[in-house]
Amino acid sequence: MKDLSRRQLFEKAGRFLILSNAAAAALNSAEPNPYSTADHWWGMTIDIDQCIGCGNCAAACQAENKVPEEFHRTWIERYQVQGDDYQHPQVESPHGGREGFTPLPESAAKSFYVPKLCNHCATSPCVQVCPVGATFESPDGVVLVDESYCVGCRYCVQACPYGTRFIHPEKQVADKCTLCYHRITQGLTTACAEACPTGARKLADLKDPKDPVHEFLRTNTIQVLKPQMATGSKVYYKNLDGAVR
Amino acid sequence: MFPVTSEHRRGNNPLTGQASNECDPACAKQARGDKGGSVPDSPLRNGAHLILLLAALLAGIAIFLVVRQAVIPEGFGLYGHYRAGALKDNRMKPVSFAGREVCAGCHFDPDEALRAGKHGKISCETCHGPQSAHAADPASGVPAKPNAQGLCRRCHESDAAKPAHFPQVASVSHSGGAACNSCHEPHKPGFAKIAGERSGKK
């Protein structure tokens, strides 16, 4: 190495530069399709006619997101409407439906299951009331909580019209459905949709022109929860009964 | 209340007609000056007050900026009224459900059998539970077999609230409590295990 001529030095330096460039390019291409928040607008579709109340979604959510006992990021409600009294339905959700439901005998009442979760509203009441900016609507349409910044003041818990938020008993910060943000940003579906045996719940990317959500919204009777509150809910229910609150 | 008259403005008591001790600022200043005030009015003296005031204001702004810099976390406001790093924090959570594609990457046969049957659209982990740990290191442990009896009933037990088109049975009258998988093959539902006797009917 001591007798390195100028020519050799340039040769070696040139090789080094080319190789280091190649290595850098290889490292960059390690993530082939880096996730871009601008390309997505997430929501969910729920087909009431397909929900059998098995509770797999609620159980899967708990397993995926380490949701504490007796708290629910998603849950299933069983509605029973007696006669035509749709204004006073009987609603039950034992353990959020995680362990399923006791079978209901045939009766005159109308009965059905309604899975619920955060509606990932486009104009979220919870985001509007947060005094510190710890909860927010992400650029790709998911309402998230910044655990390290939340002060646990509970305004958002009170503001959510759907009751989807709670204070985590150990962390003492607001906790809610993240639409499995850690999964959907790497090409997986949500844990609840993954575990749903009938396809009643499906993750929807409203910015993807090939997503079946467009066909679903165009060809079915669609409703969101509490449309009168104009929250911009992005959880779309097919054939939702008017008794559902 | 009586109306304000010119008497008031001059500082005279309109009732007594005598000049009061109080008078307007201009008159007071004049009075001090007439009585030989020790400090004469100079523009510099007032300027010093202004400079002090300005310095206090600048110091206040500087303290505000320093405190603001220290209190507001990095990346706050980059995308909106929140900390930009919170997006990454939410993305970094661990995954428990590996997803069907990952399962099918090794377990070809059960996946193929499943796809051919009525349970074809059900993901492996719907019944077998979250398996990302097993997928990352298959040697770490073999997933436990699910309890077929409870698992089948969870979906297929008769329930008036379930949609009518969904296949349901009252398990007690259907099988008298016998295990579902003694007759049915969960990966290929129907009557696979007693094919000779009944498959013709289905």
Short mmCIF file of C-alpha atoms in Angstrom, two decimals:
data_model
loop_
_atom_site.label_atom_id
_atom_site.label_comp_id
_atom_site.label_asym_id
_atom_site.label_seq_id
_atom_site.Cartn_x
_atom_site.Cartn_y
_atom_site.Cartn_z
CA MET A 1 0.00 0.00 0.00
CA LYS A 2 2.94 2.27 0.58
CA ASP A 3 3.90 2.28 -3.09
CA LEU A 4 0.47 3.35 -4.28
CA SER A 5 0.90 5.32 -7.50
CA ARG A 6 -1.41 8.15 -8.34
CA ARG A 7 -3.02 6.02 -11.07
CA GLN A 8 -3.68 3.17 -8.64
CA LEU A 9 -5.07 5.54 -6.09
CA PHE A 10 -7.61 6.92 -8.59
CA GLU A 11 -8.54 3.40 -9.65
CA LYS A 12 -9.15 2.29 -6.08
CA ALA A 13 -11.02 5.46 -5.19
CA GLY A 14 -13.22 5.06 -8.27
CA ARG A 15 -14.05 1.45 -7.38
CA PHE A 16 -14.82 2.46 -3.83
CA LEU A 17 -17.21 5.16 -5.00
CA ILE A 18 -19.02 2.87 -7.44
CA LEU A 19 -19.34 0.07 -4.88
CA SER A 20 -20.57 2.38 -2.14
CA ASN A 21 -23.16 3.81 -4.52
CA ALA A 22 -24.33 0.32 -5.41
CA ALA A 23 -24.56 -0.58 -1.72
CA ALA A 24 -26.58 2.54 -0.99
CA ALA A 25 -28.93 1.75 -3.89
CA ALA A 26 -29.34 -1.81 -2.62
CA LEU A 27 -30.16 -0.53 0.86
CA ASN A 28 -32.71 1.90 -0.52
CA SER A 29 -34.40 -0.78 -2.60
CA ALA A 30 -34.75 -2.95 0.53
CA GLU A 31 -38.17 -1.32 0.94
CA PRO A 32 -39.60 -1.78 -2.55
CA ASN A 33 -42.83 0.19 -2.13
CA PRO A 34 -42.39 2.65 0.70
CA TYR A 35 -45.74 3.47 2.23
CA SER A 36 -47.06 6.89 1.26
CA THR A 37 -49.84 8.41 3.34
CA ALA A 38 -50.94 10.47 0.33
CA ASP A 39 -51.99 7.36 -1.59
CA HIS A 40 -54.55 6.02 0.91
CA TRP A 41 -57.79 6.99 2.62
CA TRP A 42 -58.78 4.21 4.98
CA GLY A 43 -62.20 3.13 6.12
CA MET A 44 -64.14 -0.07 6.73
CA THR A 45 -67.22 -1.77 5.34
CA ILE A 46 -69.52 -3.90 7.50
CA ASP A 47 -72.15 -6.18 6.00
CA ILE A 48 -74.85 -6.70 8.64
CA ASP A 49 -76.30 -9.59 6.60
CA GLN A 50 -73.03 -11.50 6.99
CA CYS A 51 -72.36 -10.94 10.69
CA ILE A 52 -73.04 -14.08 12.73
CA GLY A 53 -71.95 -12.67 16.09
CA CYS A 54 -69.12 -15.19 16.55
CA GLY A 55 -66.97 -12.57 18.29
CA ASN A 56 -63.78 -13.53 16.45
CA CYS A 57 -63.17 -9.89 15.50
CA ALA A 58 -63.32 -8.64 19.08
CA ALA A 59 -61.10 -11.49 20.31
CA ALA A 60 -58.60 -10.94 17.48
CA CYS A 61 -58.44 -7.21 18.20
CA GLN A 62 -57.63 -7.95 21.82
CA ALA A 63 -54.88 -10.40 20.83
CA GLU A 64 -53.38 -8.10 18.22
CA ASN A 65 -53.48 -4.86 20.18
CA LYS A 66 -53.10 -6.15 23.77
CA VAL A 67 -56.41 -4.51 24.70
CA PRO A 68 -56.92 -4.75 28.48
CA GLU A 69 -59.68 -6.98 29.88
CA GLU A 70 -63.13 -5.41 30.01
CA PHE A 71 -62.14 -2.71 27.53
CA HIS A 72 -62.91 -2.91 23.84
CA ARG A 73 -61.56 -1.27 20.73
CA THR A 74 -64.16 -3.17 18.76
CA TRP A 75 -67.18 -5.06 20.02
CA ILE A 76 -70.40 -6.69 18.81
CA GLU A 77 -73.89 -5.70 19.90
CA ARG A 78 -76.93 -7.95 19.60
CA TYR A 79 -80.12 -6.02 18.95
CA GLN A 80 -83.64 -7.29 19.64
CA VAL A 81 -86.58 -5.21 18.49
CA GLN A 82 -89.94 -6.21 19.96
CA GLY A 83 -92.84 -5.75 17.57
CA ASP A 84 -92.61 -2.39 15.86
CA ASP A 85 -90.99 -0.59 18.81
CA TYR A 86 -87.80 0.21 16.96
CA GLN A 87 -87.15 3.19 19.24
CA HIS A 88 -86.50 0.97 22.25
CA PRO A 89 -84.37 -1.93 21.10
CA GLN A 90 -82.88 -4.31 23.64
CA VAL A 91 -79.10 -4.26 23.19
CA GLU A 92 -76.60 -6.64 24.77
CA SER A 93 -72.86 -7.13 24.40
CA PRO A 94 -71.46 -9.54 27.03
CA HIS A 95 -67.65 -9.04 27.20
CA GLY A 96 -67.99 -7.10 23.95
CA GLY A 97 -68.97 -10.37 22.29
CA ARG A 98 -65.40 -11.68 22.60
CA GLU A 99 -66.62 -15.05 23.79
CA GLY A 100 -69.61 -15.15 21.47
CA PHE A 101 -73.27 -14.92 22.49
CA THR A 102 -75.69 -17.29 24.16
CA PRO A 103 -77.92 -18.55 21.33
CA LEU A 104 -81.20 -16.70 21.06
CA PRO A 105 -84.30 -18.90 20.65
CA GLU A 106 -86.68 -18.20 17.81
CA SER A 107 -89.17 -15.51 18.78
CA ALA A 108 -91.32 -12.82 17.27
CA ALA A 109 -88.63 -10.21 17.94
CA LYS A 110 -86.40 -9.01 15.15
CA SER A 111 -82.79 -9.67 16.09
CA PHE A 112 -79.40 -9.07 14.49
CA TYR A 113 -75.75 -8.39 15.27
CA VAL A 114 -73.96 -5.06 14.82
CA PRO A 115 -70.16 -4.91 15.05
CA LYS A 116 -68.86 -1.55 16.22
CA LEU A 117 -65.52 0.19 16.25
CA CYS A 118 -64.03 3.66 15.84
CA ASN A 119 -65.66 5.25 12.81
CA HIS A 120 -62.45 7.08 11.81
CA CYS A 121 -64.46 10.21 11.17
CA ALA A 122 -63.13 12.69 8.63
CA THR A 123 -64.15 15.55 10.95
CA SER A 124 -63.74 13.84 14.31
CA PRO A 125 -65.29 15.38 17.40
CA CYS A 126 -62.56 13.69 19.47
CA VAL A 127 -59.78 15.39 17.51
CA GLN A 128 -61.48 18.76 17.76
CA VAL A 129 -61.60 18.72 21.57
CA CYS A 130 -58.07 17.46 22.30
CA PRO A 131 -56.35 20.36 24.06
CA VAL A 132 -52.78 19.24 23.37
CA GLY A 133 -52.87 17.74 19.87
CA ALA A 134 -52.38 14.18 21.12
CA THR A 135 -55.14 12.73 18.97
CA PHE A 136 -55.31 13.47 15.30
CA GLU A 137 -56.54 12.45 11.89
CA SER A 138 -53.58 11.01 9.99
CA PRO A 139 -53.04 12.11 6.36
CA ASP A 140 -54.39 8.70 5.27
CA GLY A 141 -57.63 9.04 7.23
CA VAL A 142 -57.03 7.13 10.47
CA VAL A 143 -57.76 8.70 13.86
CA LEU A 144 -54.73 7.92 16.03
CA VAL A 145 -53.51 8.70 19.55
CA ASP A 146 -50.01 9.91 20.39
CA GLU A 147 -49.45 7.91 23.58
CA SER A 148 -46.34 9.83 24.53
CA TYR A 149 -48.14 13.18 24.30
CA CYS A 150 -51.62 12.42 25.69
CA VAL A 151 -52.22 13.92 29.13
CA GLY A 152 -55.20 11.66 29.89
CA CYS A 153 -57.70 14.50 30.32
CA ARG A 154 -60.62 12.38 28.97
CA TYR A 155 -62.15 15.13 26.82
CA CYS A 156 -61.98 12.88 23.76
CA VAL A 157 -63.60 9.97 25.61
CA GLN A 158 -66.54 12.23 26.36
CA ALA A 159 -66.66 13.79 22.90
CA CYS A 160 -66.80 10.56 20.88
CA PRO A 161 -70.45 10.06 19.89
CA TYR A 162 -69.85 6.35 19.34
CA GLY A 163 -68.27 5.52 22.71
CA THR A 164 -65.21 4.00 21.10
CA ARG A 165 -62.57 5.54 23.35
CA PHE A 166 -61.39 4.63 26.82
CA ILE A 167 -58.56 5.45 29.18
CA HIS A 168 -56.01 2.65 29.28
CA PRO A 169 -56.00 1.46 32.91
CA GLU A 170 -52.20 1.11 33.09
CA LYS A 171 -50.90 3.75 30.70
CA GLN A 172 -53.53 6.34 31.78
CA VAL A 173 -53.77 7.67 28.23
CA ALA A 174 -56.61 7.60 25.72
CA ASP A 175 -56.81 4.31 23.82
CA LYS A 176 -58.83 3.42 20.75
CA CYS A 177 -59.00 1.45 17.52
CA THR A 178 -56.06 2.39 15.27
CA LEU A 179 -57.57 0.50 12.32
CA CYS A 180 -54.46 -1.66 12.90
CA TYR A 181 -52.30 1.15 11.52
CA HIS A 182 -49.21 -1.00 12.11
CA ARG A 183 -50.71 -3.67 9.82
CA ILE A 184 -52.40 -1.69 7.07
CA THR A 185 -49.28 0.41 6.43
CA GLN A 186 -47.39 -2.78 5.56
CA GLY A 187 -49.99 -4.29 3.26
CA LEU A 188 -51.86 -6.46 5.77
CA THR A 189 -55.54 -6.14 6.59
CA THR A 190 -56.81 -5.34 10.08
CA ALA A 191 -56.82 -8.11 12.71
CA CYS A 192 -60.64 -8.03 12.93
CA ALA A 193 -61.06 -8.38 9.17
CA GLU A 194 -58.39 -11.10 9.09
CA ALA A 195 -60.28 -13.07 11.74
CA CYS A 196 -63.80 -12.52 10.40
CA PRO A 197 -64.96 -15.90 9.00
CA THR A 198 -67.79 -14.56 6.84
CA GLY A 199 -66.18 -11.46 5.36
CA ALA A 200 -68.68 -9.21 7.13
CA ARG A 201 -65.90 -6.75 8.00
CA LYS A 202 -63.55 -5.53 5.31
CA LEU A 203 -60.82 -2.94 5.32
CA ALA A 204 -61.46 -0.33 2.61
CA ASP A 205 -59.05 2.02 0.87
CA LEU A 206 -61.25 4.72 -0.58
CA LYS A 207 -58.38 6.19 -2.62
CA ASP A 208 -57.67 2.88 -4.37
CA PRO A 209 -59.81 2.80 -7.54
CA LYS A 210 -59.55 -1.02 -7.62
CA ASP A 211 -60.80 -1.50 -4.06
CA PRO A 212 -64.15 -3.36 -3.97
CA VAL A 213 -65.41 -0.70 -1.55
CA HIS A 214 -66.57 1.44 -4.48
CA GLU A 215 -68.74 -1.35 -5.87
CA PHE A 216 -69.97 -2.05 -2.32
CA LEU A 217 -71.01 1.56 -1.74
CA ARG A 218 -72.55 1.95 -5.19
CA THR A 219 -74.69 -1.18 -5.26
CA ASN A 220 -75.92 -1.57 -1.67
CA THR A 221 -78.09 0.19 0.86
CA ILE A 222 -75.45 1.98 2.93
CA GLN A 223 -75.69 3.85 6.20
CA VAL A 224 -73.22 5.23 8.72
CA LEU A 225 -73.85 5.49 12.47
CA LYS A 226 -75.40 8.78 13.68
CA PRO A 227 -75.37 10.48 10.25
CA GLN A 228 -77.17 13.47 11.78
CA MET A 229 -73.96 14.35 13.64
CA ALA A 230 -72.07 14.90 10.37
CA THR A 231 -68.89 13.35 11.72
CA GLY A 232 -67.78 12.13 8.30
CA SER A 233 -67.76 8.52 9.49
CA LYS A 234 -65.83 6.14 7.25
CA VAL A 235 -67.30 2.89 8.62
CA TYR A 236 -70.01 2.01 6.11
CA TYR A 237 -72.75 -0.43 7.13
CA LYS A 238 -74.74 -2.40 4.60
CA ASN A 239 -78.43 -2.92 5.48
CA LEU A 240 -78.16 -1.26 8.87
CA ASP A 241 -81.46 -1.32 10.76
CA GLY A 242 -83.01 2.00 11.82
CA ALA A 243 -83.11 0.79 15.43
CA VAL A 244 -79.30 0.87 15.70
CA ARG A 245 -77.99 3.70 17.83
CA MET B 1 -76.20 63.37 38.64
CA PHE B 2 -75.62 66.88 37.43
CA PRO B 3 -74.31 67.73 34.01
CA VAL B 4 -70.63 68.33 33.41
CA THR B 5 -70.07 72.03 33.02
CA SER B 6 -67.09 74.14 32.09
CA GLU B 7 -66.72 74.76 35.82
CA HIS B 8 -65.88 71.06 36.30
CA ARG B 9 -63.25 71.07 33.59
CA ARG B 10 -61.45 73.97 35.15
CA GLY B 11 -61.44 72.14 38.44
CA ASN B 12 -63.76 74.59 40.12
CA ASN B 13 -66.46 73.34 42.37
CA PRO B 14 -69.66 74.50 40.75
CA LEU B 15 -71.44 74.42 44.09
CA THR B 16 -69.01 76.57 46.06
CA GLY B 17 -67.52 78.48 43.16
CA GLN B 18 -64.05 78.00 44.74
CA ALA B 19 -61.09 76.55 42.93
CA SER B 20 -60.49 72.99 44.11
CA ASN B 21 -57.08 71.59 45.03
CA GLU B 22 -57.27 69.04 42.24
CA CYS B 23 -56.69 70.21 38.71
CA ASP B 24 -56.04 68.62 35.31
CA PRO B 25 -52.57 67.13 34.50
CA ALA B 26 -51.44 70.07 32.38
CA CYS B 27 -52.19 72.48 35.17
CA ALA B 28 -50.42 70.25 37.72
CA LYS B 29 -47.29 70.08 35.58
CA GLN B 30 -47.31 73.79 35.22
CA ALA B 31 -47.68 74.15 38.96
CA ARG B 32 -44.62 71.90 39.63
CA GLY B 33 -42.55 73.76 37.04
CA ASP B 34 -43.49 77.14 38.54
CA LYS B 35 -42.45 75.98 41.99
CA GLY B 36 -38.91 75.34 40.71
CA GLY B 37 -38.97 71.50 40.11
CA SER B 38 -35.53 69.99 40.64
CA VAL B 39 -35.62 67.62 37.58
CA PRO B 40 -36.16 69.40 34.35
CA ASP B 41 -38.15 67.67 31.54
CA SER B 42 -35.70 66.23 29.04
CA PRO B 43 -36.42 64.06 25.99
CA LEU B 44 -33.55 61.71 27.02
CA ARG B 45 -35.14 60.86 30.35
CA ASN B 46 -38.34 59.69 28.63
CA GLY B 47 -36.22 57.86 26.04
CA ALA B 48 -34.54 55.83 28.78
CA HIS B 49 -37.96 54.65 29.97
CA LEU B 50 -38.85 53.57 26.46
CA ILE B 51 -35.60 51.68 26.02
CA LEU B 52 -36.19 49.88 29.33
CA LEU B 53 -39.69 48.96 28.20
CA LEU B 54 -38.42 47.72 24.84
CA ALA B 55 -35.70 45.64 26.52
CA ALA B 56 -38.27 44.07 28.83
CA LEU B 57 -40.46 43.24 25.83
CA LEU B 58 -37.56 41.71 23.90
CA ALA B 59 -36.49 39.69 26.94
CA GLY B 60 -40.08 38.46 27.29
CA ILE B 61 -40.19 37.39 23.65
CA ALA B 62 -36.82 35.66 23.98
CA ILE B 63 -37.94 33.75 27.08
CA PHE B 64 -41.17 32.78 25.29
CA LEU B 65 -39.25 31.49 22.26
CA VAL B 66 -36.79 29.51 24.40
CA VAL B 67 -39.58 27.94 26.47
CA ARG B 68 -41.62 27.22 23.34
CA GLN B 69 -38.65 25.51 21.72
CA ALA B 70 -38.11 23.41 24.83
CA VAL B 71 -41.75 22.46 25.36
CA ILE B 72 -42.97 21.73 21.82
CA PRO B 73 -41.78 18.30 20.70
CA GLU B 74 -39.85 17.68 17.51
CA GLY B 75 -41.94 17.52 14.36
CA PHE B 76 -45.05 19.04 15.92
CA GLY B 77 -47.14 20.77 13.25
CA LEU B 78 -45.34 19.18 10.30
CA TYR B 79 -48.53 17.49 9.00
CA GLY B 80 -51.09 19.07 11.30
CA HIS B 81 -51.72 19.88 14.95
CA TYR B 82 -49.86 16.81 16.22
CA ARG B 83 -46.41 15.32 16.58
CA ALA B 84 -45.29 13.90 13.22
CA GLY B 85 -43.37 11.10 14.97
CA ALA B 86 -46.65 9.74 16.36
CA LEU B 87 -47.40 8.24 12.93
CA LYS B 88 -44.21 6.20 13.11
CA ASP B 89 -44.89 5.24 16.74
CA ASN B 90 -48.24 3.82 15.70
CA ARG B 91 -46.66 1.93 12.78
CA MET B 92 -44.01 0.32 14.96
CA LYS B 93 -46.42 -1.83 17.03
CA PRO B 94 -45.80 -5.59 16.77
CA VAL B 95 -47.98 -7.75 14.52
CA SER B 96 -49.67 -10.84 16.02
CA PHE B 97 -51.70 -12.15 13.07
CA ALA B 98 -49.27 -13.15 10.32
CA GLY B 99 -51.93 -13.32 7.60
CA ARG B 100 -53.06 -16.18 5.39
CA GLU B 101 -50.40 -15.66 2.71
CA VAL B 102 -47.67 -16.23 5.27
CA CYS B 103 -49.34 -19.45 6.53
CA ALA B 104 -49.84 -20.71 2.97
CA GLY B 105 -46.15 -20.09 2.29
CA CYS B 106 -45.35 -23.32 4.18
CA HIS B 107 -48.63 -25.16 4.75
CA PHE B 108 -49.56 -25.70 1.09
CA ASP B 109 -51.82 -28.74 1.46
CA PRO B 110 -54.22 -27.53 4.16
CA ASP B 111 -54.46 -24.18 2.40
CA GLU B 112 -55.31 -25.80 -0.92
CA ALA B 113 -57.87 -28.11 0.69
CA LEU B 114 -59.41 -25.17 2.52
CA ARG B 115 -59.69 -23.04 -0.61
CA ALA B 116 -61.57 -25.78 -2.43
CA GLY B 117 -64.29 -26.07 0.21
CA LYS B 118 -67.02 -24.02 1.82
CA HIS B 119 -64.57 -22.64 4.38
CA GLY B 120 -62.35 -21.44 1.54
CA LYS B 121 -62.44 -17.77 2.41
CA ILE B 122 -61.72 -18.22 6.11
CA SER B 123 -58.23 -17.24 7.18
CA CYS B 124 -56.11 -19.87 8.98
CA GLU B 125 -55.74 -17.69 12.07
CA THR B 126 -59.49 -17.28 12.45
CA CYS B 127 -59.51 -20.76 14.00
CA HIS B 128 -55.84 -21.35 14.88
CA GLY B 129 -55.28 -17.97 16.56
CA PRO B 130 -52.51 -15.41 16.02
CA GLN B 131 -49.36 -17.15 14.75
CA SER B 132 -46.82 -14.48 13.86
CA ALA B 133 -44.41 -15.84 16.50
CA HIS B 134 -44.67 -19.30 14.94
CA ALA B 135 -44.24 -17.81 11.45
CA ALA B 136 -41.11 -15.90 12.48
CA ASP B 137 -39.57 -18.99 14.11
CA PRO B 138 -41.40 -22.25 13.31
CA ALA B 139 -39.18 -24.12 15.75
CA SER B 140 -40.41 -21.96 18.64
CA GLY B 141 -43.47 -24.11 19.10
CA VAL B 142 -46.30 -25.88 17.37
CA PRO B 143 -49.65 -24.06 17.64
CA ALA B 144 -52.17 -25.85 19.83
CA LYS B 145 -55.06 -27.55 18.06
CA PRO B 146 -58.25 -25.57 18.56
CA ASN B 147 -61.10 -27.11 20.51
CA ALA B 148 -63.30 -28.10 17.61
CA GLN B 149 -66.42 -28.49 19.69
CA GLY B 150 -66.50 -24.93 20.99
CA LEU B 151 -65.07 -23.46 17.82
CA CYS B 152 -67.69 -24.91 15.46
CA ARG B 153 -70.56 -24.01 17.75
CA ARG B 154 -69.41 -20.43 17.99
CA CYS B 155 -70.33 -19.94 14.36
CA HIS B 156 -72.81 -22.71 13.62
CA GLU B 157 -74.98 -23.02 16.76
CA SER B 158 -78.59 -22.04 15.98
CA ASP B 159 -79.29 -18.45 16.94
CA ALA B 160 -82.28 -16.38 15.86
CA ALA B 161 -80.07 -13.30 15.55
CA LYS B 162 -77.85 -14.93 12.93
CA PRO B 163 -78.76 -14.28 9.30
CA ALA B 164 -81.17 -16.99 8.10
CA HIS B 165 -79.00 -17.93 5.10
CA PHE B 166 -76.11 -18.94 7.36
CA PRO B 167 -75.85 -22.74 8.03
CA GLN B 168 -76.82 -23.40 11.66
CA VAL B 169 -77.68 -26.45 13.75
CA ALA B 170 -78.92 -26.98 17.29
CA SER B 171 -75.94 -29.08 18.36
CA VAL B 172 -77.77 -31.05 21.06
CA SER B 173 -80.47 -32.38 18.75
CA HIS B 174 -78.08 -32.56 15.78
CA SER B 175 -75.40 -34.77 17.27
CA GLY B 176 -76.29 -35.28 20.92
CA GLY B 177 -73.12 -33.46 21.95
CA ALA B 178 -70.70 -35.61 19.92
CA ALA B 179 -67.58 -33.83 18.69
CA CYS B 180 -68.26 -32.07 15.39
CA ASN B 181 -64.99 -33.26 13.86
CA SER B 182 -65.89 -36.91 14.41
CA CYS B 183 -68.08 -36.54 11.32
CA HIS B 184 -66.98 -33.26 9.73
CA GLU B 185 -63.56 -32.29 8.46
CA PRO B 186 -63.11 -28.61 9.40
CA HIS B 187 -60.78 -27.91 6.46
CA LYS B 188 -63.25 -29.49 4.07
CA PRO B 189 -66.70 -29.22 5.61
CA GLY B 190 -69.52 -31.42 4.41
CA PHE B 191 -69.42 -35.11 5.19
CA ALA B 192 -65.85 -35.91 4.26
CA LYS B 193 -65.27 -38.40 7.08
CA ILE B 194 -68.36 -40.43 6.33
CA ALA B 195 -68.21 -39.90 2.61
CA GLY B 196 -69.32 -43.44 1.73
CA GLU B 197 -72.56 -43.10 3.62
CA ARG B 198 -73.78 -39.60 2.95
CA SER B 199 -71.71 -37.58 0.51
CA GLY B 200 -74.14 -38.48 -2.28
CA LYS B 201 -76.89 -36.49 -0.62
CA LYS B 202 -74.94 -33.27 -0.37
#
